[in-house]
Tab-separated table of C-alpha atoms in Angstrom:
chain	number	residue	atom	x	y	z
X	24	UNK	CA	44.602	-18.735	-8.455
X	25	UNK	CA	42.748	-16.443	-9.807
X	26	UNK	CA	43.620	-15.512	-13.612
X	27	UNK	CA	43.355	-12.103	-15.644
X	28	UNK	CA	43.738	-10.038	-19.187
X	29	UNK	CA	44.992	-6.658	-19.040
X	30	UNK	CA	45.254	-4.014	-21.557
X	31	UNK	CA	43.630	-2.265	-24.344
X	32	UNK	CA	40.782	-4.453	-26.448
X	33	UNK	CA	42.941	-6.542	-28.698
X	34	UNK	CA	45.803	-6.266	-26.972
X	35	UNK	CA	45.182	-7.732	-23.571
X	36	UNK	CA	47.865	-9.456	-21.381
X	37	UNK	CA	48.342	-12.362	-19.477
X	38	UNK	CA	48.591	-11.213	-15.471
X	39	UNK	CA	47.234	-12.829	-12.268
X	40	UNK	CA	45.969	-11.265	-9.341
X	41	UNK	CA	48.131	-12.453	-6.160
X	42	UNK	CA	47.068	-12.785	-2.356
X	43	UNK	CA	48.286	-8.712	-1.979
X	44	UNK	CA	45.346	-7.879	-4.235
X	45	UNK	CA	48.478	-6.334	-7.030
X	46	UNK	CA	48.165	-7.154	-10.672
X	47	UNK	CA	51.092	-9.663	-11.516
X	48	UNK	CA	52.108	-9.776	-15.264
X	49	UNK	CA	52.678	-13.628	-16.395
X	50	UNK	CA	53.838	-12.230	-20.093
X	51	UNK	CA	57.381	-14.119	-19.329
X	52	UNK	CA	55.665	-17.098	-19.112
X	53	UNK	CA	52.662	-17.068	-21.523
X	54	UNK	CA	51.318	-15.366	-24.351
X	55	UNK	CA	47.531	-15.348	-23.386
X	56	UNK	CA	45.318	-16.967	-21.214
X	57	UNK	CA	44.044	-19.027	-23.802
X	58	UNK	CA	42.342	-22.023	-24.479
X	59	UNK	CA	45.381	-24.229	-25.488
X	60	UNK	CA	47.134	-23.042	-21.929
X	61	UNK	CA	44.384	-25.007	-19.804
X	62	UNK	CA	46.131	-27.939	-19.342
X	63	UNK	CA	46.969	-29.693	-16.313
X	64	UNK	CA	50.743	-29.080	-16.808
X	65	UNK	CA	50.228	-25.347	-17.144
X	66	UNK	CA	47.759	-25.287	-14.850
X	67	UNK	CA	50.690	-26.468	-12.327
X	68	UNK	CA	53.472	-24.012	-14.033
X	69	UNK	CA	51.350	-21.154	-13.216
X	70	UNK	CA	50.077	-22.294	-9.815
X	71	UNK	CA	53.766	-22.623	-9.111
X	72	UNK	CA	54.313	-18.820	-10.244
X	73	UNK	CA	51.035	-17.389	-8.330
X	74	UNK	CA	52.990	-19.371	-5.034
X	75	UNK	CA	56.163	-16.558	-5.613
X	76	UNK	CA	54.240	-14.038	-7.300
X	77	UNK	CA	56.859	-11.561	-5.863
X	78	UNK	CA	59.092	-12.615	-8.264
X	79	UNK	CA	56.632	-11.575	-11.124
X	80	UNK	CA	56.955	-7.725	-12.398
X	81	UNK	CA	53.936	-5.824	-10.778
X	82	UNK	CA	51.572	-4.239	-13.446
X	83	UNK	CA	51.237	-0.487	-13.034
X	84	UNK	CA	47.833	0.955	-12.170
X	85	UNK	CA	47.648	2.987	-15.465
X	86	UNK	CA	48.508	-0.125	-17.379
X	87	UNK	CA	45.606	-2.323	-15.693
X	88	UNK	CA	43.074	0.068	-16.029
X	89	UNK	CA	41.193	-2.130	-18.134
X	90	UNK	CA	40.799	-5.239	-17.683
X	91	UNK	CA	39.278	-7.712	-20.611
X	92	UNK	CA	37.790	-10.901	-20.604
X	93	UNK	CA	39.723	-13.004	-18.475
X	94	UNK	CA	40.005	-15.963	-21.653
X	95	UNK	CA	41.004	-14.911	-25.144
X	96	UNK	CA	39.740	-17.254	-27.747
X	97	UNK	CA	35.968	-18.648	-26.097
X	98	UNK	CA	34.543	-21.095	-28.569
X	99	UNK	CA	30.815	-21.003	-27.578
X	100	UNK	CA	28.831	-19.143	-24.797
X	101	UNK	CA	26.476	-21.399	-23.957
X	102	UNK	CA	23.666	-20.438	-21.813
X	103	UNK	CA	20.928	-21.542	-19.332
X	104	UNK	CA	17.499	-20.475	-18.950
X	105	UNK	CA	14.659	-19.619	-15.901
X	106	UNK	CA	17.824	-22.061	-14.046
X	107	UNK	CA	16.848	-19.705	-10.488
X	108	UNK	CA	13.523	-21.005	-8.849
X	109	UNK	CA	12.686	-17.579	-7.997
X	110	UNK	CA	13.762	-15.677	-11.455
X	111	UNK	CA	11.385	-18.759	-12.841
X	112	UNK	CA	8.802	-17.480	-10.325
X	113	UNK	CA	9.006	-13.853	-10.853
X	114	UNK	CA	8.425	-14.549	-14.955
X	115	UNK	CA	5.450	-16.072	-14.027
X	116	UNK	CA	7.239	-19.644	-15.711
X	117	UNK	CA	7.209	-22.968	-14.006
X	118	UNK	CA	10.254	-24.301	-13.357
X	119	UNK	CA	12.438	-26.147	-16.555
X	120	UNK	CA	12.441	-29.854	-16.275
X	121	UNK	CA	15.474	-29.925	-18.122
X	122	UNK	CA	17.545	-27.147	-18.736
X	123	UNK	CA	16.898	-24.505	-21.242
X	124	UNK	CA	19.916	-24.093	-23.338
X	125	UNK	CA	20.745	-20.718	-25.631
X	126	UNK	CA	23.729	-19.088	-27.223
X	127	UNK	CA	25.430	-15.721	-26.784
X	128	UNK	CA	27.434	-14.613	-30.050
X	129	UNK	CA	31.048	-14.326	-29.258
X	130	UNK	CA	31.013	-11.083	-30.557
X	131	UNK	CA	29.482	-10.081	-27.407
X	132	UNK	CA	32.286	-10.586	-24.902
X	133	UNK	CA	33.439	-7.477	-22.854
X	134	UNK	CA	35.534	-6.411	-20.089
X	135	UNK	CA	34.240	-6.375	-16.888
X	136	UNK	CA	34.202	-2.960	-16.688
X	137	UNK	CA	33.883	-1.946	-20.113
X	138	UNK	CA	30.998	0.560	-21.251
X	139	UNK	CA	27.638	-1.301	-22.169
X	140	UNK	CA	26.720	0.372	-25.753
X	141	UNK	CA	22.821	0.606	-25.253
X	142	UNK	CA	21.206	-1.069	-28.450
X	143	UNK	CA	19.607	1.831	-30.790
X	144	UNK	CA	15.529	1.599	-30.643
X	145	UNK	CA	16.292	-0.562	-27.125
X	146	UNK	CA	12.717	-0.951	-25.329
X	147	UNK	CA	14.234	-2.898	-22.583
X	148	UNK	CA	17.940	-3.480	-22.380
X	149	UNK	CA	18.055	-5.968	-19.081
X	150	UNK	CA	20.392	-7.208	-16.418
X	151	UNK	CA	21.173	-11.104	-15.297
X	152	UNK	CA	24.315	-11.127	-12.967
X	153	UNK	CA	25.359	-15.195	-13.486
X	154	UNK	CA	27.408	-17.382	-12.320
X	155	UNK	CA	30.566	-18.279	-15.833
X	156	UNK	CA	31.979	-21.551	-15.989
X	157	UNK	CA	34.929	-22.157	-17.845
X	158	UNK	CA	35.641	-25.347	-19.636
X	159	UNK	CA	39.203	-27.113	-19.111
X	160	UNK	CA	39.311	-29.680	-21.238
X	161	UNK	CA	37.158	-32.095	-23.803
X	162	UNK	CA	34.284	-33.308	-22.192
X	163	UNK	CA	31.503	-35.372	-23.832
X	164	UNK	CA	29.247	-37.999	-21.963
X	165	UNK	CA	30.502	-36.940	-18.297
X	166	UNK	CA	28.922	-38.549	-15.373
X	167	UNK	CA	27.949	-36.267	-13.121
X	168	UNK	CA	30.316	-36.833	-10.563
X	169	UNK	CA	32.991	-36.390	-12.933
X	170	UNK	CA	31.736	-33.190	-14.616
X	171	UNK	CA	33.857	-30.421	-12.369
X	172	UNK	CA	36.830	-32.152	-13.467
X	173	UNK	CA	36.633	-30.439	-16.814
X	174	UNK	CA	36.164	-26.843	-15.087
X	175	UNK	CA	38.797	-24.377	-15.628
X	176	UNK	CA	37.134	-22.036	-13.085
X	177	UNK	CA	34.555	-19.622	-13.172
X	178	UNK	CA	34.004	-16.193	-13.159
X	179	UNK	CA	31.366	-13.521	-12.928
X	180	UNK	CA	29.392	-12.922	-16.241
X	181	UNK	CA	25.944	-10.425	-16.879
X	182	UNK	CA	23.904	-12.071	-19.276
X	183	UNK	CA	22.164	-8.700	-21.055
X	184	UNK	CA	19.675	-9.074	-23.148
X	185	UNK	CA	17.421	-6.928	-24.648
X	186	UNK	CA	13.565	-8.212	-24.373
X	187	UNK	CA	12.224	-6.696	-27.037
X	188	UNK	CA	14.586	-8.439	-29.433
X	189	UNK	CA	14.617	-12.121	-27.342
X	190	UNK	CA	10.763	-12.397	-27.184
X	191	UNK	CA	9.054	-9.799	-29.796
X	192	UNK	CA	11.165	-10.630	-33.195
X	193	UNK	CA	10.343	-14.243	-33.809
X	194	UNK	CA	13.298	-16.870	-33.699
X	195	UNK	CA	15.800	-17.627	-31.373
X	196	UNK	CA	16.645	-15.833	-28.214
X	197	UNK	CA	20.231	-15.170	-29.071
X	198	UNK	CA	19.198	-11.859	-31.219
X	199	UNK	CA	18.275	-10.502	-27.839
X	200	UNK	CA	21.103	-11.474	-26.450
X	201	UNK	CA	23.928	-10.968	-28.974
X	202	UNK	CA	24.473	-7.565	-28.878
X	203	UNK	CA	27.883	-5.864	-28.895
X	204	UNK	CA	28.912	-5.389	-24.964
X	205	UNK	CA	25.918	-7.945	-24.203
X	206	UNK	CA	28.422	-10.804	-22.174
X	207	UNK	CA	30.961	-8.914	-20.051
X	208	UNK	CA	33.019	-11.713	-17.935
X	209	UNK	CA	35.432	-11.028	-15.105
X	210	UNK	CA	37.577	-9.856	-13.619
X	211	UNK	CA	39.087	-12.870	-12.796
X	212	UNK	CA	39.210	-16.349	-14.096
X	213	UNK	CA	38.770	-18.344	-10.660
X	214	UNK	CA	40.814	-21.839	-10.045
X	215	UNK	CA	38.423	-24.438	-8.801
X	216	UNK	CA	40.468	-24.797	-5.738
X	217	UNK	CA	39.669	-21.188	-5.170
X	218	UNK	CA	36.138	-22.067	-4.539
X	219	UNK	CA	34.674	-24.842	-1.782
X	220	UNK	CA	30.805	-25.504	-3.186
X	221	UNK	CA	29.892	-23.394	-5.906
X	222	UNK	CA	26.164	-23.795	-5.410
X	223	UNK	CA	26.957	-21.952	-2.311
X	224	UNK	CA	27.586	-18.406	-3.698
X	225	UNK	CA	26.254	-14.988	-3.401
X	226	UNK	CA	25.182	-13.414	-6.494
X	227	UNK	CA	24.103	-9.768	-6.534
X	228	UNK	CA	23.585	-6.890	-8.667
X	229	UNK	CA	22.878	-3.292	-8.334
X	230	UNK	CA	21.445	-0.511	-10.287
X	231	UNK	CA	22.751	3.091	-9.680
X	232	UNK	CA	23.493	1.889	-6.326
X	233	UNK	CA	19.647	0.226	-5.480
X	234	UNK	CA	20.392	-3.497	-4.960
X	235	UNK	CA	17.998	-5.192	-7.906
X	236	UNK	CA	19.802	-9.272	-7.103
X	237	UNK	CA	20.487	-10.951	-4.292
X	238	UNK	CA	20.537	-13.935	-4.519
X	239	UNK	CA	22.346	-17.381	-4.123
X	240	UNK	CA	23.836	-20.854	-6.319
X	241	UNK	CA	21.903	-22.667	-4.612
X	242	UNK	CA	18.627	-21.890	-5.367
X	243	UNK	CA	19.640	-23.252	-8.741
X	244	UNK	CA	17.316	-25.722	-10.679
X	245	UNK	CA	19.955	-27.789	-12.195
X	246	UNK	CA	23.432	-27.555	-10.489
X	247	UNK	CA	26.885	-26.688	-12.312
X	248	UNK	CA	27.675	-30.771	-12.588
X	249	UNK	CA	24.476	-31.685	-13.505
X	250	UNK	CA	24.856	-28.988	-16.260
X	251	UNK	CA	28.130	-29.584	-17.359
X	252	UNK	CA	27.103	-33.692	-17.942
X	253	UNK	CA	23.597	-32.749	-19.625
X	254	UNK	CA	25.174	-30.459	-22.236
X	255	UNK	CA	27.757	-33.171	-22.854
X	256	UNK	CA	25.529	-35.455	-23.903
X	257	UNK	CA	25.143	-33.653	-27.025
X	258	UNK	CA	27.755	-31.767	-28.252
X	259	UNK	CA	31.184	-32.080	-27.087
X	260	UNK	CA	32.547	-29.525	-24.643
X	261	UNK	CA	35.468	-27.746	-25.786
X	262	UNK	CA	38.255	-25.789	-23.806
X	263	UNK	CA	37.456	-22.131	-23.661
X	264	UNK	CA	33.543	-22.672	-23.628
X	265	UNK	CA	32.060	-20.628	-21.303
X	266	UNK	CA	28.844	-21.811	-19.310
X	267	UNK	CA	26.522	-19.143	-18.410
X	268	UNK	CA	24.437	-20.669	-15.423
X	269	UNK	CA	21.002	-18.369	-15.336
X	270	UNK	CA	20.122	-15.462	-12.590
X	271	UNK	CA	18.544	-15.234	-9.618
X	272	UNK	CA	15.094	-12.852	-9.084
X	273	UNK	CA	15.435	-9.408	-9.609
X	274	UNK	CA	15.833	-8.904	-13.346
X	275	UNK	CA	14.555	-5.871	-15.256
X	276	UNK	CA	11.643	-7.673	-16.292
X	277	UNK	CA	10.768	-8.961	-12.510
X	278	UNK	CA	10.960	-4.949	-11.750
X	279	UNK	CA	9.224	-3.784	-14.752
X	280	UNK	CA	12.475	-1.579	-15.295
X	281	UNK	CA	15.043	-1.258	-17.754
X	282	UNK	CA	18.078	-0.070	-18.595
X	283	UNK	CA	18.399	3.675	-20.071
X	284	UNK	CA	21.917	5.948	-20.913
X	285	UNK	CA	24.055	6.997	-18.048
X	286	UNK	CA	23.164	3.950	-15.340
X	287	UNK	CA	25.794	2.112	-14.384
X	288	UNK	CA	25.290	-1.441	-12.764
X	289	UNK	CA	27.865	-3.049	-10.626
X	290	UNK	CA	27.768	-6.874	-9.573
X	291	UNK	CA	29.208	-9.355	-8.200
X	292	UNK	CA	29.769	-13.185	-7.036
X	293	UNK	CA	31.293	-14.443	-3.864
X	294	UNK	CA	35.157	-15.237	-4.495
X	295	UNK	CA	34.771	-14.165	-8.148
X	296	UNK	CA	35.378	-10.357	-7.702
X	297	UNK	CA	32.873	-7.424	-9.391
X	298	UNK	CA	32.055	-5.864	-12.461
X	299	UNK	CA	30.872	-2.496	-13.059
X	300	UNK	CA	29.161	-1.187	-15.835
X	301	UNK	CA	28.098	2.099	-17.446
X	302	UNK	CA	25.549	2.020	-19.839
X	303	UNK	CA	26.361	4.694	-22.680
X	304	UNK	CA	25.185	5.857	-26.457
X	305	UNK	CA	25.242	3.041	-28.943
X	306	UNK	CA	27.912	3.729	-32.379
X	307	UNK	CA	26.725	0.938	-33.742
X	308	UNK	CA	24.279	0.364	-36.560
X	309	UNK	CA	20.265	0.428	-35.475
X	310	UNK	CA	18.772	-3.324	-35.962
């Protein structure tokens, strides 16, 4: 099943994309995707819809021409570090013995498509296409063998970060990583039975068409179970947490190149659909 937001920002609605590749609107039968909705009794309800998604009005192009965030309401965006053996490699880091854990400010969230507002004074605006994961429900002290049982599914997500502001200001990285646009996620939220291993997924990106990211899950330090227990351990996972998982090689920094006004980046993960990006004048206030 794989789960979406339509609409203008702030006014997003709840659709689903079904096996035809059309836009379904699921407004009859929710209000949002939200973080209350991710139980296992809706999960079945709308599972049951997606199975005769004919029967569910088909969303005009015009009115899917943006698509948001495919959860309203994320709690935290929690976020791993140098979690690629190669990105680790290319930073010149050794490898995390336990993973390195960070925030993203909600405020951040975008569309998968939306414009990336290019921080004023930005030195070096990056890329990091990621694999999301979406919490389900509670989870504190999971076993590792139990930890994908709290996944809602996952999604695409491009961890941006500006460099100068992560590793030049003092403090914590989340300055650098905070900005507005800095954590768009979609298009789709992805059902775990959507997906058969994922630490056995493509991830890519491209700049202005020059493939920067190719890579793959499973060259992952720490897997998505093994993440999802070690974060419970202290702090309880909450539904609508997102779970940014780290990038493979090919970053700005591993190319000594950054992001300037008028590229566009488009990325993607296998079974999790694309994103595309244009990177564009900031309105907001200089830092």
């Amino acid at each position: 099943m794989k789960l979406l937001r339509f609409g203008p920002r702030g006014a997003e609605k709840p659709g689903l994309l079904d096996t035809t590749g059309t836009i379904r609107d699921l407004s009859a039968l929710v209000d949002d995707i939200t973080p209350a909705l991710m139980t296992a009794d809706d999960w079945t309800r709308l599972r049951a819809a997606a199975a005769d998604a004919g029967s569910l009005p088909a969303v005009a192009a015009a009115d899917a021409a943006r698509l948001g965030p495919p959860v309203a309401g994320v709690g935290n965006i929690l976020c791993i570090g140098l979690n690629y053996r190669d990105h680790a490699a290319e930073t010149g880091s050794p490898e995390p013995t336990e993973p390195i854990v960070f925030n993203k400010h909600t405020s951040a969230l975008s569309g998968p498509d939306d414009p990336l507002p290019l921080p004023r004074g930005s030195l070096r605006t990056d890329w990091e296409a990621e694999l999301g994961i979406v919490i389900g429900k509670p989870c504190n002290g999971a076993r590792e063998r139990d930890a994908l049982d709290h996944v809602a599914g996952f999604c695409v997500g491009n961890d941006v970060s500006e460099r100068t502001y992560q590793f030049d200001r003092g403090g914590q990285w989340i300055k650098g990583k905070s900005c507005p646009g800095f954590c768009p996620l979609g298009p789709w939220l992805v059902t775990p039975d959507e997906i058969d291993d994922p630490q056995d997924l493509g991830v890519w990106l491209e700049v202005n068409g020059e493939r920067m990211q190719d890579g793959s899950t499973r060259d992952m330090v720490f897997g998505v179970a093994h993440l999802i227990s070690y974060l419970s351990r202290f702090f309880t996972l909450m539904p609508g947490d997102v779970i940014l998982t780290g990038t493979p090689a090919g970053t700005g920094m591993g190319h000594k190149r950054y992001l300037k006004q008028g590229d566009e980046m488009r990325l993607g993960i296998d079974g999790l659909g694309e994103q595309r990006q244009k990177v564009v004048e900031n309105a907001f206030a200089a830092v």
